[in-house]
mmCIF file of C-alpha atoms in Angstrom:
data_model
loop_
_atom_site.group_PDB
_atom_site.id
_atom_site.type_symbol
_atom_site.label_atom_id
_atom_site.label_comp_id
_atom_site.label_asym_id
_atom_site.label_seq_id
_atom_site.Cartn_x
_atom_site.Cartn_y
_atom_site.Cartn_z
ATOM 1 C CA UNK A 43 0.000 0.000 0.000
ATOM 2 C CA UNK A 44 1.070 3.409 -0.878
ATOM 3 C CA UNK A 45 1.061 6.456 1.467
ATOM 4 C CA UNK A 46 -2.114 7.974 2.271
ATOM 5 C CA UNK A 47 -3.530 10.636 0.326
ATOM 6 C CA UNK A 48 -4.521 13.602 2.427
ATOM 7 C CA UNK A 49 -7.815 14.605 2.013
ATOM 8 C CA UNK A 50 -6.965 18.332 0.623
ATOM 9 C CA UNK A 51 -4.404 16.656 -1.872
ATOM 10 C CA UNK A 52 -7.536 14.117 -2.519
ATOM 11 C CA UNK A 53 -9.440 17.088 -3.464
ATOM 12 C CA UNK A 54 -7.016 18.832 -5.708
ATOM 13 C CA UNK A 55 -6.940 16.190 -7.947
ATOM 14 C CA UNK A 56 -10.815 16.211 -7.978
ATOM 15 C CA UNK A 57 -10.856 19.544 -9.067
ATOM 16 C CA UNK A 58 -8.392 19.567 -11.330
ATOM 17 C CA UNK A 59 -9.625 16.143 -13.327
ATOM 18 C CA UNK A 60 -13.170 18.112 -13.124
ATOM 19 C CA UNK A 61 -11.666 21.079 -15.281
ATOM 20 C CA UNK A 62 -10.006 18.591 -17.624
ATOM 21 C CA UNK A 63 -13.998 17.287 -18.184
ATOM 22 C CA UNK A 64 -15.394 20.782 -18.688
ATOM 23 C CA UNK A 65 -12.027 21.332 -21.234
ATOM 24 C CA UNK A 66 -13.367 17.876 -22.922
ATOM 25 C CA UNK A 67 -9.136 16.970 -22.033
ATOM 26 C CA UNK A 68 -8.766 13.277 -20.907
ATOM 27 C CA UNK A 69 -6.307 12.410 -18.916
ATOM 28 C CA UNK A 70 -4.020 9.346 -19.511
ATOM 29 C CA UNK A 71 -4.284 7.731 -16.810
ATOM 30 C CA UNK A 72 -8.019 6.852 -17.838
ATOM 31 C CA UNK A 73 -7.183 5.440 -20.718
ATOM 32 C CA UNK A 74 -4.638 2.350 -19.036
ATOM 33 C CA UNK A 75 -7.367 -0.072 -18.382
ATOM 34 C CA UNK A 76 -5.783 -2.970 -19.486
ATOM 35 C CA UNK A 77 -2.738 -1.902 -17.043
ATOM 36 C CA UNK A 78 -4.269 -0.526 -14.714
ATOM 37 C CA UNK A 79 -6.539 -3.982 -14.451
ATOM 38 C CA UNK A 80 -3.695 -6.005 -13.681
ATOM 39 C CA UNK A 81 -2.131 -3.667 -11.410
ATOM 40 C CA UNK A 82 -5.517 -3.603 -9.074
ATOM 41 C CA UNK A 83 -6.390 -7.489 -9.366
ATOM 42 C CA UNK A 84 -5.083 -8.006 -5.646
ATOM 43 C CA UNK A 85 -5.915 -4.540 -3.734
ATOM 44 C CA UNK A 86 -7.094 -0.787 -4.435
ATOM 45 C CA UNK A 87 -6.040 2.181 -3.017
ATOM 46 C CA UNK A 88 -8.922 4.467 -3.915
ATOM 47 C CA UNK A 89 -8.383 8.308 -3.056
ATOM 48 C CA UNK A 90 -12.318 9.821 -2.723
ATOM 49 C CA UNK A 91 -15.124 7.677 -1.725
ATOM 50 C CA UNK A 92 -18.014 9.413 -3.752
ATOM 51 C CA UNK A 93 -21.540 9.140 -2.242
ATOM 52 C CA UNK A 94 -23.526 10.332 -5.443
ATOM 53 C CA UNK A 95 -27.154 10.123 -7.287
ATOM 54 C CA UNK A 96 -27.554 7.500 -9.579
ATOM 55 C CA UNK A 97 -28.511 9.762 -12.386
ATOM 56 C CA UNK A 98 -27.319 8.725 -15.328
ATOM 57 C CA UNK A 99 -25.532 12.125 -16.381
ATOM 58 C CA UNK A 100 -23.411 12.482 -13.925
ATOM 59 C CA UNK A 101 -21.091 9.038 -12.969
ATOM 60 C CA UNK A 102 -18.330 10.320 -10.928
ATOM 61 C CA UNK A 103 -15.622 8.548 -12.550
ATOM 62 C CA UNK A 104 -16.122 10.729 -15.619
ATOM 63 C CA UNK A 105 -16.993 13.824 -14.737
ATOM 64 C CA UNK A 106 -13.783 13.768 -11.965
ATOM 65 C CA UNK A 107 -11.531 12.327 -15.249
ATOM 66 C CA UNK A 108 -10.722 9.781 -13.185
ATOM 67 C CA UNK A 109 -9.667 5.659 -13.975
ATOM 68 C CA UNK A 110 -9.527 2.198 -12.679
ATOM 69 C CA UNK A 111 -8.654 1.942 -8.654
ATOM 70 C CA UNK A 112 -8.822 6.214 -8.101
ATOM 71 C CA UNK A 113 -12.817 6.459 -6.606
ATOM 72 C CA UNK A 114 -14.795 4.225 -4.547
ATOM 73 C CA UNK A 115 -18.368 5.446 -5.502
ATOM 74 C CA UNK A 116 -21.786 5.047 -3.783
ATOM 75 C CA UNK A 117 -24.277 6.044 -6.434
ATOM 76 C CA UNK A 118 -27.851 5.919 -5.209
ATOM 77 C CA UNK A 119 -31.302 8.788 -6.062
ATOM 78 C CA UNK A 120 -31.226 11.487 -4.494
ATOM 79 C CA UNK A 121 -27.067 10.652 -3.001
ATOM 80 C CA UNK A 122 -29.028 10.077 0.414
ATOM 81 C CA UNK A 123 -27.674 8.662 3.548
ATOM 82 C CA UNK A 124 -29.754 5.473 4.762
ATOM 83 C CA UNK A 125 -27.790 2.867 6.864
ATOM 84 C CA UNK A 126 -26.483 1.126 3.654
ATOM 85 C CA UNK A 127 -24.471 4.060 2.435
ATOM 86 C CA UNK A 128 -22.981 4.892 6.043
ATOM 87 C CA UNK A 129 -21.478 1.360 5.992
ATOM 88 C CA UNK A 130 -19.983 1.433 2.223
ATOM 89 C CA UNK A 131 -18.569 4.979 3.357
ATOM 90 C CA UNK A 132 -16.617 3.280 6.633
ATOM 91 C CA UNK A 133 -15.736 0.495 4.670
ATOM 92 C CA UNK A 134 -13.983 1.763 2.683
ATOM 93 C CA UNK A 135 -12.381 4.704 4.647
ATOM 94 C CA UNK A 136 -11.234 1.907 7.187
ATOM 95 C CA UNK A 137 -10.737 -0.622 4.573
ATOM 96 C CA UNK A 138 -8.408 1.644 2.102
ATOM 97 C CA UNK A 139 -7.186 4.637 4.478
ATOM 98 C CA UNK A 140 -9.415 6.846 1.978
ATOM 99 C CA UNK A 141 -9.513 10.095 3.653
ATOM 100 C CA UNK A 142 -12.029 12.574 1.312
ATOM 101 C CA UNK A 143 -16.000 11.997 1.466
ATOM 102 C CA UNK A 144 -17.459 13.715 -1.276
ATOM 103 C CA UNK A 145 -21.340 13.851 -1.587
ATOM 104 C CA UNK A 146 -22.339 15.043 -4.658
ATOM 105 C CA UNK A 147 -25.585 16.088 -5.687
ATOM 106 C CA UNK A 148 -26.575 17.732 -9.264
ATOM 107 C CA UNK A 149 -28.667 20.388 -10.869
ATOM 108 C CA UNK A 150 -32.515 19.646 -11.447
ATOM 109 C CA UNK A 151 -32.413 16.360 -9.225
ATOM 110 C CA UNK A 152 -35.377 14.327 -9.947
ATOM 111 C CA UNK A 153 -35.371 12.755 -6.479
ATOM 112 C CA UNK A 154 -35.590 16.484 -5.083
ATOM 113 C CA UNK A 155 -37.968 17.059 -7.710
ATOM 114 C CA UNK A 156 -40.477 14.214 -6.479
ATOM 115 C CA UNK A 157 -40.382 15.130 -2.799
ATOM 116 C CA UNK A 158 -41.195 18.611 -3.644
ATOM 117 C CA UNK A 159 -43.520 17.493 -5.487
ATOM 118 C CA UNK A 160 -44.741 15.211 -2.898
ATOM 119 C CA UNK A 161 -45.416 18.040 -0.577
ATOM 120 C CA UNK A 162 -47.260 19.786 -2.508
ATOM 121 C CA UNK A 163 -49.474 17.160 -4.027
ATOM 122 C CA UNK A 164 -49.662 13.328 -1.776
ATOM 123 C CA UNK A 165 -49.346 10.310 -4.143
ATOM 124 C CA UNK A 166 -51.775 7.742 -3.162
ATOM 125 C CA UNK A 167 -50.595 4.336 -3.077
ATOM 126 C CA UNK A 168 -46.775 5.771 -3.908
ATOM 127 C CA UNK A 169 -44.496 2.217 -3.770
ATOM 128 C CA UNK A 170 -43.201 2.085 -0.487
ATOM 129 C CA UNK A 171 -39.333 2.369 -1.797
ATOM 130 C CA UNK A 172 -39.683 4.812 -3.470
ATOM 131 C CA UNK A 173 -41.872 6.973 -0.429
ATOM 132 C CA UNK A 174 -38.208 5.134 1.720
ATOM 133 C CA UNK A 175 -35.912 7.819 -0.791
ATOM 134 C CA UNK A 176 -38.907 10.827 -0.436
ATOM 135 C CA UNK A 177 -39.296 10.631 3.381
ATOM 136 C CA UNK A 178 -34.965 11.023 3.322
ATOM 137 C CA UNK A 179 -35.170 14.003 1.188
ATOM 138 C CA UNK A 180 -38.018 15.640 3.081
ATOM 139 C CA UNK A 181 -36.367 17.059 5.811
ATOM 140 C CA UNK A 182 -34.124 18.752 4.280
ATOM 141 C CA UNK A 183 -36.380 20.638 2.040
ATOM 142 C CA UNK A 184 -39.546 20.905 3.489
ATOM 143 C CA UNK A 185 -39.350 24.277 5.503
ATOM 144 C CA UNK A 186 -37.995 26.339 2.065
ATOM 145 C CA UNK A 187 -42.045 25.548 0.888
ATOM 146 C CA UNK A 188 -42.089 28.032 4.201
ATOM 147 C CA UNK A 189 -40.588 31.055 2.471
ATOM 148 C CA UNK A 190 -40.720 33.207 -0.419
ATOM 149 C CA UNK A 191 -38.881 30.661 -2.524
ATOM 150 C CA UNK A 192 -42.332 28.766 -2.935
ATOM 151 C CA UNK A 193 -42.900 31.584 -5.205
ATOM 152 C CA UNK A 194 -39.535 30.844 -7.396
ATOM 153 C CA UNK A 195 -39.807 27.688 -8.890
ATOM 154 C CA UNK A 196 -35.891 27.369 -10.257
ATOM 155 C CA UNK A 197 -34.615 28.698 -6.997
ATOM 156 C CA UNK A 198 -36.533 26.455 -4.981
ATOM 157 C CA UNK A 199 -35.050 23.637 -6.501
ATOM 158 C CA UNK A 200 -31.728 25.309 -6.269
ATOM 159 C CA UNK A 201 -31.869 25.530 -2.578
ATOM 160 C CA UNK A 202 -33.606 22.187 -2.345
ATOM 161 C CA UNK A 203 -30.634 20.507 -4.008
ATOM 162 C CA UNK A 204 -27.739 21.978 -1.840
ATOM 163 C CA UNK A 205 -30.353 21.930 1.560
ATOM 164 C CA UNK A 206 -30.465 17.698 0.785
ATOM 165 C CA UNK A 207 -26.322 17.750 -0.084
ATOM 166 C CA UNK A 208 -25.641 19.452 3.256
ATOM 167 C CA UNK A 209 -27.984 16.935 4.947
ATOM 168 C CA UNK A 210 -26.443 14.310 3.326
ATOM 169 C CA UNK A 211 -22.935 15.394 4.518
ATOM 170 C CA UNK A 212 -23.409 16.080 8.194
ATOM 171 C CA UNK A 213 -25.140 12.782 8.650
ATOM 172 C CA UNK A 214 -22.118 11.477 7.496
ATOM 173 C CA UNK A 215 -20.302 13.818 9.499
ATOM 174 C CA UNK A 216 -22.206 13.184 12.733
ATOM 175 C CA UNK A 217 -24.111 9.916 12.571
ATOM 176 C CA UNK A 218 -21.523 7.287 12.648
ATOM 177 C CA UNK A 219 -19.263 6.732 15.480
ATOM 178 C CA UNK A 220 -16.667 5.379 13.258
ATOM 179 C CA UNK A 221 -16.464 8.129 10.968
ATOM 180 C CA UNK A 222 -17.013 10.433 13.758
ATOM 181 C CA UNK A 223 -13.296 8.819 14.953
ATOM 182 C CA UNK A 224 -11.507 9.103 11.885
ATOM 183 C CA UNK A 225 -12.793 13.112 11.376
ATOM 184 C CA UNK A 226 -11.054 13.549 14.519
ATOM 185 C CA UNK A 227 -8.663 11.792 14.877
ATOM 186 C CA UNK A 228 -7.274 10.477 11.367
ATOM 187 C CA UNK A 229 -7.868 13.131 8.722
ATOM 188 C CA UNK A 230 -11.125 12.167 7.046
ATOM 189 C CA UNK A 231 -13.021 15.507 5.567
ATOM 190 C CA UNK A 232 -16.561 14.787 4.375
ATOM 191 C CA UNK A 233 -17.225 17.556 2.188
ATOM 192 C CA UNK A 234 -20.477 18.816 -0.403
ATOM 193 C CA UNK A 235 -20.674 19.444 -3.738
ATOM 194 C CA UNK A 236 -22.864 20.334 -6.401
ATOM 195 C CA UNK A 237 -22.623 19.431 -10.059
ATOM 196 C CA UNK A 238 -24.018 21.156 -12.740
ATOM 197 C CA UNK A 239 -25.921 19.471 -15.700
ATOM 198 C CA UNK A 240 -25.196 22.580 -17.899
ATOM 199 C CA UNK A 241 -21.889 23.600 -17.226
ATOM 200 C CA UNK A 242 -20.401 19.845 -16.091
ATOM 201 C CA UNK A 243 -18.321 21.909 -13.751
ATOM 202 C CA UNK A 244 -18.400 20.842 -9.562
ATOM 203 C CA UNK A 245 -19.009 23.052 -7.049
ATOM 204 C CA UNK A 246 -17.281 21.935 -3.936
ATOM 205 C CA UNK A 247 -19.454 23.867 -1.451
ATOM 206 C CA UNK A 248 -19.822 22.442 1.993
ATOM 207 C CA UNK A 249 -17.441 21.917 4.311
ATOM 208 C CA UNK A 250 -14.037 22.241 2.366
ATOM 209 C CA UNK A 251 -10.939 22.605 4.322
#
């Protein structure tokens, strides 16, 4: 095993394989499959665990211009945190020394989308998994249907999608007693950020060192 990555050197290299996307450059280091397969048979090393939505336009490994071995990723609607994700999150910062969290939420999230929708108008008979993903969102957005942003469609949802990605990071911040060790005592930063259907650029907004 190599040394550890630290979590702000973890981040760099998020940021800057995230302008090589929005520049449409590639790096080569995602282009050595066939190497890089062979090299990670026995172990992996990853450098960001990735807790992201499972929308289809925006897999992490690509829009980070990252290959084989570099990001452990957690992809599920609405990047939520149910008991599930916690677990793949300490597994792997236990398991691999991986010491950046990055949730990462998008533009015009169709799991925020629902629950707002949700509270405005009930579903009858809505499929119990699906109401499991709603009822995690909910918190998080419910009280901006309090203010004047109930008016503003587009900035509702705006503020909906960085309200659940803020949610999303603190429980991982604060509702695991193993990750709540390794924050303070080993270097892990759990951090939020936004990416942006439009643009493809990330906005690292929450909690960056």
């Amino acid at each position: 095993m190599g040394p550890v990555i630290s979590a702000r050197e973890a981040l760099d290299r998020l940021r800057e394989g995230n302008l090589r996307f929005v520049s449409n450059v590639r790096g080569v280091e995602a282009f050595l499959s066939q190497t890089r397969r062979a090299e990670l048979s026995n172990s992996q090393q990853p450098f960001a665990i990735v807790l992201g939505c499972s929308d289809s336009r925006v897999p992490a490994e690509i829009v980070f211009d990252q290959g084989l071995g570099d990001l452990f990723v957690i992809r599920v609607a609405g990047n939520i945190v149910a008991p599930s994700q916690v677990g793949s999150v300490e597994f792997a910062a236990e398991r691999f020394h991986t010491r950046l969290v990055v949730v990462l939420g998008h533009s015009q999230c169709g799991a925020i989308l629902a629950t707002l929708e949700e509270l405005r108008r009930p579903t009858a008979n809505q499929s119990p998994n699906l109401r499991s993903i709603v009822d995690r969102v909910r918190p998080s957005v419910q009280g901006l249907l309090d203010t004047e942003l109930r008016h503003d469609p587009d900035g509702l949802v705006r503020q909906a999608v960085r309200g659940n990605i803020r949610a999303s990071a603190n429980h991982l911040r604060h509702g695991s007693p193993v990750l709540e060790q390794l924050i303070r005592d080993d270097g892990l930063v759990v951090v939020g950020a936004e990416y942006s259907l439009e643009s493809g650029a990330v906005d690292f907004f929450d909690g960056v060192p």
